[in-house]
């Protein structure tokens, strides 16, 4: 009901609004204009925004507050919703959603570990005469709208073609396993394939060595402190 000095008390509970008093003079609008706004029917876009906002919040929370507009757009697309990144950005801002700051980015692999190191069977013999004979792998990083991401690649040394890859925000064993499994599934190399990488802990891990054993792949690693054994002949 109207109050003195332009005050309006919200007593409606059916709309879900909390009881409070608003001084419309502060808003520089008349009481009638305020009531018109209060009782108007939301537009289709406003109702759609309300629906999308709920989905954005749910996906954002599920990502542990790490997804930005690009990943939210992809996630919503997978749910059958085509929403532009500008709209998602606006909805995030209106909802007060902000991505967590990632931990400091590590640009290189860790070769200072106590894990088993494979011999350098390749020994810089980079002239290969057939496909699926030698694969070389490496981890690099690229900058995206979501920040820095790690990219693991698998290259057939004969054709210099990328036959497997994987990208993630972390640099763990699963990253290189996924890349190699893609190459295996795509090329189906025979047993005896030589797999040459640097001495990074991801490639020396138990999980990765078990994957190689499972597919009959022989592991080879660069000499200590000489990552160029791999990198200079990959591209």
Tab-separated table of C-alpha atoms in Angstrom, residues 136-138 151-155 162-168 173-186:
chain	number	residue	atom	x	y	z
A	136	UNK	CA	57.056	-39.563	-30.754
A	137	UNK	CA	55.191	-37.628	-28.098
A	138	UNK	CA	55.440	-34.329	-26.312
A	151	UNK	CA	48.257	-30.153	-25.277
A	152	UNK	CA	49.719	-33.656	-25.541
A	153	UNK	CA	50.448	-34.819	-29.090
A	154	UNK	CA	51.448	-38.096	-30.723
A	155	UNK	CA	53.206	-37.898	-34.103
A	162	UNK	CA	49.577	-35.940	-35.690
A	163	UNK	CA	47.838	-39.246	-35.024
A	164	UNK	CA	46.669	-38.556	-31.486
A	165	UNK	CA	46.184	-35.624	-29.156
A	166	UNK	CA	44.596	-34.576	-25.889
A	167	UNK	CA	44.053	-31.195	-24.238
A	168	UNK	CA	43.304	-30.328	-20.615
A	173	UNK	CA	49.407	-38.899	-16.792
A	174	UNK	CA	45.832	-39.108	-18.071
A	175	UNK	CA	46.627	-36.331	-20.547
A	176	UNK	CA	49.342	-38.343	-22.324
A	177	UNK	CA	47.424	-41.618	-21.943
A	178	UNK	CA	44.405	-40.131	-23.709
A	179	UNK	CA	46.571	-38.843	-26.575
A	180	UNK	CA	48.276	-42.204	-27.072
A	181	UNK	CA	45.012	-44.123	-26.831
A	182	UNK	CA	43.571	-41.909	-29.562
A	183	UNK	CA	46.542	-42.772	-31.791
A	184	UNK	CA	46.210	-46.483	-31.046
A	185	UNK	CA	42.484	-46.464	-31.747
A	186	UNK	CA	42.962	-44.503	-34.969
